[in-house]
PDB file of N, CA and C in Angstrom:
ATOM      1  N   UNK A   1      -8.127  18.744  15.637  1.00  0.00           N
ATOM      2  CA  UNK A   1      -8.225  18.993  14.208  1.00  0.00           C
ATOM      3  C   UNK A   1      -7.509  20.289  13.882  1.00  0.00           C
ATOM      4  N   UNK A   2      -6.924  20.315  12.726  1.00  0.00           N
ATOM      5  CA  UNK A   2      -6.295  21.543  12.266  1.00  0.00           C
ATOM      6  C   UNK A   2      -7.206  22.216  11.262  1.00  0.00           C
ATOM      7  N   UNK A   3      -6.872  23.448  10.962  1.00  0.00           N
ATOM      8  CA  UNK A   3      -7.631  24.184   9.959  1.00  0.00           C
ATOM      9  C   UNK A   3      -7.157  23.846   8.551  1.00  0.00           C
ATOM     10  N   UNK A   4      -6.134  23.000   8.461  1.00  0.00           N
ATOM     11  CA  UNK A   4      -5.582  22.624   7.162  1.00  0.00           C
ATOM     12  C   UNK A   4      -6.633  21.874   6.347  1.00  0.00           C
ATOM     13  N   UNK A   5      -6.797  22.303   5.103  1.00  0.00           N
ATOM     14  CA  UNK A   5      -7.800  21.675   4.240  1.00  0.00           C
ATOM     15  C   UNK A   5      -7.267  20.351   3.708  1.00  0.00           C
ATOM     16  N   UNK A   6      -8.055  19.319   3.845  1.00  0.00           N
ATOM     17  CA  UNK A   6      -7.692  18.001   3.336  1.00  0.00           C
ATOM     18  C   UNK A   6      -7.991  17.949   1.843  1.00  0.00           C
ATOM     19  N   UNK A   7      -7.157  17.219   1.083  1.00  0.00           N
ATOM     20  CA  UNK A   7      -7.444  17.109  -0.350  1.00  0.00           C
ATOM     21  C   UNK A   7      -8.731  16.318  -0.578  1.00  0.00           C
ATOM     22  N   UNK A   8      -9.390  16.619  -1.680  1.00  0.00           N
ATOM     23  CA  UNK A   8     -10.603  15.888  -2.027  1.00  0.00           C
ATOM     24  C   UNK A   8     -10.231  14.438  -2.317  1.00  0.00           C
ATOM     25  N   UNK A   9     -11.009  13.513  -1.779  1.00  0.00           N
ATOM     26  CA  UNK A   9     -10.727  12.095  -1.964  1.00  0.00           C
ATOM     27  C   UNK A   9     -11.012  11.699  -3.401  1.00  0.00           C
ATOM     28  N   UNK A  10     -10.073  10.945  -3.971  1.00  0.00           N
ATOM     29  CA  UNK A  10     -10.294  10.349  -5.283  1.00  0.00           C
ATOM     30  C   UNK A  10      -9.604   8.994  -5.305  1.00  0.00           C
ATOM     31  N   UNK A  11      -9.766   8.275  -6.393  1.00  0.00           N
ATOM     32  CA  UNK A  11      -9.256   6.910  -6.472  1.00  0.00           C
ATOM     33  C   UNK A  11      -7.738   6.864  -6.310  1.00  0.00           C
ATOM     34  N   UNK A  12      -7.027   7.806  -6.944  1.00  0.00           N
ATOM     35  CA  UNK A  12      -5.569   7.816  -6.855  1.00  0.00           C
ATOM     36  C   UNK A  12      -5.099   8.029  -5.418  1.00  0.00           C
ATOM     37  N   UNK A  13      -5.732   8.947  -4.716  1.00  0.00           N
ATOM     38  CA  UNK A  13      -5.347   9.195  -3.322  1.00  0.00           C
ATOM     39  C   UNK A  13      -5.620   7.956  -2.474  1.00  0.00           C
ATOM     40  N   UNK A  14      -6.733   7.287  -2.717  1.00  0.00           N
ATOM     41  CA  UNK A  14      -7.059   6.074  -1.963  1.00  0.00           C
ATOM     42  C   UNK A  14      -6.009   4.986  -2.199  1.00  0.00           C
ATOM     43  N   UNK A  15      -5.590   4.805  -3.447  1.00  0.00           N
ATOM     44  CA  UNK A  15      -4.538   3.827  -3.749  1.00  0.00           C
ATOM     45  C   UNK A  15      -3.263   4.183  -2.992  1.00  0.00           C
ATOM     46  N   UNK A  16      -2.896   5.450  -3.002  1.00  0.00           N
ATOM     47  CA  UNK A  16      -1.668   5.866  -2.337  1.00  0.00           C
ATOM     48  C   UNK A  16      -1.768   5.722  -0.816  1.00  0.00           C
ATOM     49  N   UNK A  17      -2.954   5.916  -0.253  1.00  0.00           N
ATOM     50  CA  UNK A  17      -3.135   5.711   1.187  1.00  0.00           C
ATOM     51  C   UNK A  17      -2.898   4.247   1.551  1.00  0.00           C
ATOM     52  N   UNK A  18      -3.455   3.343   0.768  1.00  0.00           N
ATOM     53  CA  UNK A  18      -3.251   1.918   1.034  1.00  0.00           C
ATOM     54  C   UNK A  18      -1.784   1.559   0.834  1.00  0.00           C
ATOM     55  N   UNK A  19      -1.173   2.100  -0.215  1.00  0.00           N
ATOM     56  CA  UNK A  19       0.239   1.852  -0.486  1.00  0.00           C
ATOM     57  C   UNK A  19       1.109   2.306   0.685  1.00  0.00           C
ATOM     58  N   UNK A  20       0.814   3.461   1.236  1.00  0.00           N
ATOM     59  CA  UNK A  20       1.568   3.962   2.389  1.00  0.00           C
ATOM     60  C   UNK A  20       1.445   3.020   3.578  1.00  0.00           C
ATOM     61  N   UNK A  21       0.259   2.466   3.779  1.00  0.00           N
ATOM     62  CA  UNK A  21       0.068   1.505   4.865  1.00  0.00           C
ATOM     63  C   UNK A  21       0.900   0.255   4.639  1.00  0.00           C
ATOM     64  N   UNK A  22       0.946  -0.228   3.402  1.00  0.00           N
ATOM     65  CA  UNK A  22       1.760  -1.413   3.106  1.00  0.00           C
ATOM     66  C   UNK A  22       3.218  -1.127   3.438  1.00  0.00           C
ATOM     67  N   UNK A  23       3.726   0.008   2.986  1.00  0.00           N
ATOM     68  CA  UNK A  23       5.125   0.347   3.261  1.00  0.00           C
ATOM     69  C   UNK A  23       5.384   0.446   4.761  1.00  0.00           C
ATOM     70  N   UNK A  24       4.432   0.979   5.496  1.00  0.00           N
ATOM     71  CA  UNK A  24       4.579   1.062   6.944  1.00  0.00           C
ATOM     72  C   UNK A  24       4.632  -0.340   7.553  1.00  0.00           C
ATOM     73  N   UNK A  25       3.719  -1.229   7.125  1.00  0.00           N
ATOM     74  CA  UNK A  25       3.682  -2.580   7.689  1.00  0.00           C
ATOM     75  C   UNK A  25       4.855  -3.440   7.238  1.00  0.00           C
ATOM     76  N   UNK A  26       5.528  -3.047   6.164  1.00  0.00           N
ATOM     77  CA  UNK A  26       6.738  -3.751   5.744  1.00  0.00           C
ATOM     78  C   UNK A  26       7.977  -3.186   6.437  1.00  0.00           C
ATOM     79  N   UNK A  27       7.787  -2.185   7.282  1.00  0.00           N
ATOM     80  CA  UNK A  27       8.905  -1.594   8.007  1.00  0.00           C
ATOM     81  C   UNK A  27       9.738  -0.645   7.172  1.00  0.00           C
ATOM     82  N   UNK A  28       9.179  -0.128   6.086  1.00  0.00           N
ATOM     83  CA  UNK A  28       9.922   0.767   5.194  1.00  0.00           C
ATOM     84  C   UNK A  28       9.798   2.228   5.601  1.00  0.00           C
ATOM     85  N   UNK A  29       8.730   2.574   6.305  1.00  0.00           N
ATOM     86  CA  UNK A  29       8.528   3.943   6.788  1.00  0.00           C
ATOM     87  C   UNK A  29       8.022   3.882   8.224  1.00  0.00           C
ATOM     88  N   UNK A  30       8.220   4.973   8.939  1.00  0.00           N
ATOM     89  CA  UNK A  30       7.768   5.035  10.331  1.00  0.00           C
ATOM     90  C   UNK A  30       6.251   5.105  10.411  1.00  0.00           C
ATOM     91  N   UNK A  31       5.724   4.530  11.472  1.00  0.00           N
ATOM     92  CA  UNK A  31       4.308   4.678  11.784  1.00  0.00           C
ATOM     93  C   UNK A  31       4.113   6.118  12.246  1.00  0.00           C
ATOM     94  N   UNK A  32       3.286   6.902  11.546  1.00  0.00           N
ATOM     95  CA  UNK A  32       3.143   8.309  11.930  1.00  0.00           C
ATOM     96  C   UNK A  32       2.523   8.506  13.315  1.00  0.00           C
ATOM     97  N   UNK A  33       1.793   7.528  13.793  1.00  0.00           N
ATOM     98  CA  UNK A  33       1.153   7.646  15.107  1.00  0.00           C
ATOM     99  C   UNK A  33       2.146   7.425  16.242  1.00  0.00           C
ATOM    100  N   UNK A  34       3.138   6.533  16.011  1.00  0.00           N
ATOM    101  CA  UNK A  34       4.078   6.191  17.074  1.00  0.00           C
ATOM    102  C   UNK A  34       5.484   6.712  16.832  1.00  0.00           C
ATOM    103  N   UNK A  35       5.799   7.008  15.577  1.00  0.00           N
ATOM    104  CA  UNK A  35       7.154   7.423  15.231  1.00  0.00           C
ATOM    105  C   UNK A  35       8.122   6.260  15.154  1.00  0.00           C
ATOM    106  N   UNK A  36       7.608   5.038  15.268  1.00  0.00           N
ATOM    107  CA  UNK A  36       8.447   3.843  15.253  1.00  0.00           C
ATOM    108  C   UNK A  36       8.341   3.119  13.922  1.00  0.00           C
ATOM    109  N   UNK A  37       9.416   2.424  13.570  1.00  0.00           N
ATOM    110  CA  UNK A  37       9.381   1.540  12.410  1.00  0.00           C
ATOM    111  C   UNK A  37       8.880   0.196  12.911  1.00  0.00           C
ATOM    112  N   UNK A  38       7.795  -0.270  12.330  1.00  0.00           N
ATOM    113  CA  UNK A  38       7.173  -1.522  12.746  1.00  0.00           C
ATOM    114  C   UNK A  38       7.050  -2.432  11.539  1.00  0.00           C
ATOM    115  N   UNK A  39       7.045  -3.730  11.775  1.00  0.00           N
ATOM    116  CA  UNK A  39       6.902  -4.675  10.675  1.00  0.00           C
ATOM    117  C   UNK A  39       5.806  -5.682  11.026  1.00  0.00           C
ATOM    118  N   UNK A  40       4.841  -5.801  10.139  1.00  0.00           N
ATOM    119  CA  UNK A  40       3.758  -6.772  10.300  1.00  0.00           C
ATOM    120  C   UNK A  40       3.433  -7.291   8.903  1.00  0.00           C
ATOM    121  N   UNK A  41       4.194  -8.287   8.470  1.00  0.00           N
ATOM    122  CA  UNK A  41       4.102  -8.795   7.100  1.00  0.00           C
ATOM    123  C   UNK A  41       2.707  -9.314   6.764  1.00  0.00           C
ATOM    124  N   UNK A  42       2.027 -10.059   7.644  1.00  0.00           N
ATOM    125  CA  UNK A  42       0.671 -10.514   7.294  1.00  0.00           C
ATOM    126  C   UNK A  42      -0.306  -9.362   7.023  1.00  0.00           C
ATOM    127  N   UNK A  43      -0.205  -8.283   7.784  1.00  0.00           N
ATOM    128  CA  UNK A  43      -1.096  -7.143   7.555  1.00  0.00           C
ATOM    129  C   UNK A  43      -0.724  -6.441   6.249  1.00  0.00           C
ATOM    130  N   UNK A  44       0.564  -6.374   5.939  1.00  0.00           N
ATOM    131  CA  UNK A  44       0.989  -5.806   4.654  1.00  0.00           C
ATOM    132  C   UNK A  44       0.386  -6.605   3.508  1.00  0.00           C
ATOM    133  N   UNK A  45       0.426  -7.937   3.617  1.00  0.00           N
ATOM    134  CA  UNK A  45      -0.151  -8.786   2.572  1.00  0.00           C
ATOM    135  C   UNK A  45      -1.650  -8.557   2.449  1.00  0.00           C
ATOM    136  N   UNK A  46      -2.335  -8.392   3.561  1.00  0.00           N
ATOM    137  CA  UNK A  46      -3.771  -8.117   3.535  1.00  0.00           C
ATOM    138  C   UNK A  46      -4.068  -6.852   2.730  1.00  0.00           C
ATOM    139  N   UNK A  47      -3.280  -5.810   2.944  1.00  0.00           N
ATOM    140  CA  UNK A  47      -3.489  -4.562   2.207  1.00  0.00           C
ATOM    141  C   UNK A  47      -3.184  -4.737   0.713  1.00  0.00           C
ATOM    142  N   UNK A  48      -2.171  -5.520   0.380  1.00  0.00           N
ATOM    143  CA  UNK A  48      -1.888  -5.805  -1.034  1.00  0.00           C
ATOM    144  C   UNK A  48      -3.049  -6.582  -1.635  1.00  0.00           C
ATOM    145  N   UNK A  49      -3.590  -7.526  -0.880  1.00  0.00           N
ATOM    146  CA  UNK A  49      -4.751  -8.287  -1.360  1.00  0.00           C
ATOM    147  C   UNK A  49      -5.959  -7.376  -1.594  1.00  0.00           C
ATOM    148  N   UNK A  50      -6.106  -6.354  -0.765  1.00  0.00           N
ATOM    149  CA  UNK A  50      -7.191  -5.383  -0.974  1.00  0.00           C
ATOM    150  C   UNK A  50      -7.000  -4.674  -2.308  1.00  0.00           C
ATOM    151  N   UNK A  51      -5.769  -4.272  -2.611  1.00  0.00           N
ATOM    152  CA  UNK A  51      -5.502  -3.622  -3.898  1.00  0.00           C
ATOM    153  C   UNK A  51      -5.771  -4.575  -5.061  1.00  0.00           C
ATOM    154  N   UNK A  52      -5.399  -5.844  -4.897  1.00  0.00           N
ATOM    155  CA  UNK A  52      -5.681  -6.832  -5.956  1.00  0.00           C
ATOM    156  C   UNK A  52      -7.186  -6.985  -6.168  1.00  0.00           C
ATOM    157  N   UNK A  53      -7.936  -7.029  -5.078  1.00  0.00           N
ATOM    158  CA  UNK A  53      -9.385  -7.139  -5.178  1.00  0.00           C
ATOM    159  C   UNK A  53      -9.959  -5.909  -5.883  1.00  0.00           C
ATOM    160  N   UNK A  54      -9.445  -4.739  -5.537  1.00  0.00           N
ATOM    161  CA  UNK A  54      -9.904  -3.512  -6.191  1.00  0.00           C
ATOM    162  C   UNK A  54      -9.638  -3.574  -7.692  1.00  0.00           C
ATOM    163  N   UNK A  55      -8.483  -4.126  -8.063  1.00  0.00           N
ATOM    164  CA  UNK A  55      -8.153  -4.255  -9.489  1.00  0.00           C
ATOM    165  C   UNK A  55      -9.191  -5.121 -10.193  1.00  0.00           C
ATOM    166  N   UNK A  56      -9.563  -6.237  -9.575  1.00  0.00           N
ATOM    167  CA  UNK A  56     -10.538  -7.139 -10.188  1.00  0.00           C
ATOM    168  C   UNK A  56     -11.933  -6.514 -10.241  1.00  0.00           C
ATOM    169  N   UNK A  57     -12.330  -5.876  -9.168  1.00  0.00           N
ATOM    170  CA  UNK A  57     -13.690  -5.330  -9.081  1.00  0.00           C
ATOM    171  C   UNK A  57     -13.884  -4.065  -9.914  1.00  0.00           C
ATOM    172  N   UNK A  58     -12.786  -3.386 -10.243  1.00  0.00           N
ATOM    173  CA  UNK A  58     -12.911  -2.143 -11.012  1.00  0.00           C
ATOM    174  C   UNK A  58     -12.470  -2.310 -12.464  1.00  0.00           C
ATOM    175  N   UNK A  59     -12.121  -3.528 -12.857  1.00  0.00           N
ATOM    176  CA  UNK A  59     -11.637  -3.770 -14.225  1.00  0.00           C
ATOM    177  C   UNK A  59     -12.625  -3.196 -15.240  1.00  0.00           C
ATOM    178  N   UNK A  60     -12.100  -2.376 -16.152  1.00  0.00           N
ATOM    179  CA  UNK A  60     -12.919  -1.773 -17.193  1.00  0.00           C
ATOM    180  C   UNK A  60     -13.633  -0.498 -16.773  1.00  0.00           C
ATOM    181  N   UNK A  61     -13.516  -0.120 -15.513  1.00  0.00           N
ATOM    182  CA  UNK A  61     -14.210   1.074 -15.018  1.00  0.00           C
ATOM    183  C   UNK A  61     -13.262   2.200 -14.616  1.00  0.00           C
ATOM    184  N   UNK A  62     -11.968   2.015 -14.827  1.00  0.00           N
ATOM    185  CA  UNK A  62     -10.995   3.025 -14.423  1.00  0.00           C
ATOM    186  C   UNK A  62     -10.509   3.810 -15.630  1.00  0.00           C
ATOM    187  N   UNK A  63     -10.064   5.026 -15.374  1.00  0.00           N
ATOM    188  CA  UNK A  63      -9.405   5.790 -16.431  1.00  0.00           C
ATOM    189  C   UNK A  63      -8.041   5.146 -16.688  1.00  0.00           C
ATOM    190  N   UNK A  64      -7.421   5.502 -17.784  1.00  0.00           N
ATOM    191  CA  UNK A  64      -6.093   4.966 -18.087  1.00  0.00           C
ATOM    192  C   UNK A  64      -5.088   5.296 -17.002  1.00  0.00           C
ATOM    193  N   UNK A  65      -5.159   6.500 -16.479  1.00  0.00           N
ATOM    194  CA  UNK A  65      -4.251   6.926 -15.418  1.00  0.00           C
ATOM    195  C   UNK A  65      -4.483   6.128 -14.143  1.00  0.00           C
ATOM    196  N   UNK A  66      -5.733   5.949 -13.774  1.00  0.00           N
ATOM    197  CA  UNK A  66      -6.057   5.183 -12.569  1.00  0.00           C
ATOM    198  C   UNK A  66      -5.601   3.739 -12.700  1.00  0.00           C
ATOM    199  N   UNK A  67      -5.864   3.133 -13.856  1.00  0.00           N
ATOM    200  CA  UNK A  67      -5.480   1.744 -14.076  1.00  0.00           C
ATOM    201  C   UNK A  67      -3.969   1.587 -14.027  1.00  0.00           C
ATOM    202  N   UNK A  68      -3.246   2.488 -14.683  1.00  0.00           N
ATOM    203  CA  UNK A  68      -1.784   2.413 -14.688  1.00  0.00           C
ATOM    204  C   UNK A  68      -1.225   2.562 -13.277  1.00  0.00           C
ATOM    205  N   UNK A  69      -1.774   3.491 -12.509  1.00  0.00           N
ATOM    206  CA  UNK A  69      -1.313   3.685 -11.136  1.00  0.00           C
ATOM    207  C   UNK A  69      -1.576   2.443 -10.299  1.00  0.00           C
ATOM    208  N   UNK A  70      -2.755   1.871 -10.418  1.00  0.00           N
ATOM    209  CA  UNK A  70      -3.096   0.678  -9.644  1.00  0.00           C
ATOM    210  C   UNK A  70      -2.187  -0.483 -10.014  1.00  0.00           C
ATOM    211  N   UNK A  71      -1.978  -0.712 -11.306  1.00  0.00           N
ATOM    212  CA  UNK A  71      -1.117  -1.815 -11.761  1.00  0.00           C
ATOM    213  C   UNK A  71       0.316  -1.635 -11.251  1.00  0.00           C
ATOM    214  N   UNK A  72       0.860  -0.429 -11.420  1.00  0.00           N
ATOM    215  CA  UNK A  72       2.240  -0.167 -11.004  1.00  0.00           C
ATOM    216  C   UNK A  72       2.391  -0.271  -9.490  1.00  0.00           C
ATOM    217  N   UNK A  73       1.406   0.214  -8.763  1.00  0.00           N
ATOM    218  CA  UNK A  73       1.460   0.163  -7.302  1.00  0.00           C
ATOM    219  C   UNK A  73       1.451  -1.279  -6.816  1.00  0.00           C
ATOM    220  N   UNK A  74       0.574  -2.091  -7.369  1.00  0.00           N
ATOM    221  CA  UNK A  74       0.516  -3.499  -6.971  1.00  0.00           C
ATOM    222  C   UNK A  74       1.838  -4.193  -7.285  1.00  0.00           C
ATOM    223  N   UNK A  75       2.371  -3.986  -8.478  1.00  0.00           N
ATOM    224  CA  UNK A  75       3.635  -4.631  -8.866  1.00  0.00           C
ATOM    225  C   UNK A  75       4.764  -4.218  -7.926  1.00  0.00           C
ATOM    226  N   UNK A  76       4.852  -2.932  -7.620  1.00  0.00           N
ATOM    227  CA  UNK A  76       5.899  -2.436  -6.734  1.00  0.00           C
ATOM    228  C   UNK A  76       5.758  -3.012  -5.333  1.00  0.00           C
ATOM    229  N   UNK A  77       4.546  -3.021  -4.817  1.00  0.00           N
ATOM    230  CA  UNK A  77       4.332  -3.520  -3.457  1.00  0.00           C
ATOM    231  C   UNK A  77       4.536  -5.027  -3.366  1.00  0.00           C
ATOM    232  N   UNK A  78       4.161  -5.759  -4.417  1.00  0.00           N
ATOM    233  CA  UNK A  78       4.402  -7.209  -4.417  1.00  0.00           C
ATOM    234  C   UNK A  78       5.898  -7.495  -4.345  1.00  0.00           C
ATOM    235  N   UNK A  79       6.699  -6.721  -5.074  1.00  0.00           N
ATOM    236  CA  UNK A  79       8.150  -6.919  -5.043  1.00  0.00           C
ATOM    237  C   UNK A  79       8.707  -6.612  -3.655  1.00  0.00           C
ATOM    238  N   UNK A  80       8.266  -5.528  -3.076  1.00  0.00           N
ATOM    239  CA  UNK A  80       8.737  -5.169  -1.733  1.00  0.00           C
ATOM    240  C   UNK A  80       8.282  -6.196  -0.692  1.00  0.00           C
ATOM    241  N   UNK A  81       7.080  -6.734  -0.871  1.00  0.00           N
ATOM    242  CA  UNK A  81       6.570  -7.769   0.028  1.00  0.00           C
ATOM    243  C   UNK A  81       7.458  -9.012  -0.049  1.00  0.00           C
ATOM    244  N   UNK A  82       7.773  -9.453  -1.267  1.00  0.00           N
ATOM    245  CA  UNK A  82       8.620 -10.637  -1.427  1.00  0.00           C
ATOM    246  C   UNK A  82       9.996 -10.417  -0.808  1.00  0.00           C
ATOM    247  N   UNK A  83      10.549  -9.232  -0.974  1.00  0.00           N
ATOM    248  CA  UNK A  83      11.837  -8.914  -0.353  1.00  0.00           C
ATOM    249  C   UNK A  83      11.742  -9.006   1.167  1.00  0.00           C
ATOM    250  N   UNK A  84      10.657  -8.511   1.731  1.00  0.00           N
ATOM    251  CA  UNK A  84      10.474  -8.548   3.184  1.00  0.00           C
ATOM    252  C   UNK A  84      10.323  -9.979   3.687  1.00  0.00           C
ATOM    253  N   UNK A  85       9.576 -10.799   2.953  1.00  0.00           N
ATOM    254  CA  UNK A  85       9.401 -12.203   3.338  1.00  0.00           C
ATOM    255  C   UNK A  85      10.742 -12.922   3.299  1.00  0.00           C
ATOM    256  N   UNK A  86      11.524 -12.695   2.246  1.00  0.00           N
ATOM    257  CA  UNK A  86      12.833 -13.342   2.135  1.00  0.00           C
ATOM    258  C   UNK A  86      13.768 -12.886   3.248  1.00  0.00           C
ATOM    259  N   UNK A  87      13.757 -11.597   3.562  1.00  0.00           N
ATOM    260  CA  UNK A  87      14.598 -11.080   4.642  1.00  0.00           C
ATOM    261  C   UNK A  87      14.167 -11.660   5.982  1.00  0.00           C
ATOM    262  N   UNK A  88      12.861 -11.802   6.177  1.00  0.00           N
ATOM    263  CA  UNK A  88      12.342 -12.366   7.419  1.00  0.00           C
ATOM    264  C   UNK A  88      12.784 -13.819   7.573  1.00  0.00           C
ATOM    265  N   UNK A  89      12.740 -14.579   6.477  1.00  0.00           N
ATOM    266  CA  UNK A  89      13.179 -15.981   6.518  1.00  0.00           C
ATOM    267  C   UNK A  89      14.673 -16.069   6.794  1.00  0.00           C
ATOM    268  N   UNK A  90      15.453 -15.166   6.207  1.00  0.00           N
ATOM    269  CA  UNK A  90      16.900 -15.176   6.406  1.00  0.00           C
ATOM    270  C   UNK A  90      17.261 -14.845   7.854  1.00  0.00           C
ATOM    271  N   UNK A  91      16.438 -14.050   8.507  1.00  0.00           N
ATOM    272  CA  UNK A  91      16.699 -13.661   9.896  1.00  0.00           C
ATOM    273  C   UNK A  91      16.132 -14.648  10.909  1.00  0.00           C
ATOM    274  N   UNK A  92      15.374 -15.635  10.440  1.00  0.00           N
ATOM    275  CA  UNK A  92      14.738 -16.594  11.355  1.00  0.00           C
ATOM    276  C   UNK A  92      15.706 -17.648  11.828  1.00  0.00           C
TER     277      UNK A  92
END
């Protein structure tokens, strides 16, 4: 452990943590634990599905900023997911 103070957890940070995992599983960023670029499309989809579930379960309970971030994040990740699926099919 480092002495570095971790930011206080909030909804926006949680969304961004899940988003980072999706990007990692789509092979867009390196896995910080291994330093390798890895691709696991089914796991990326699972994380996107978690965000979709969060959207449904929190409907009407989020601030405008939280809702906008969640909506934009899901839309962006869905597009990147579709691109990855199409690229995977083209390489098969």
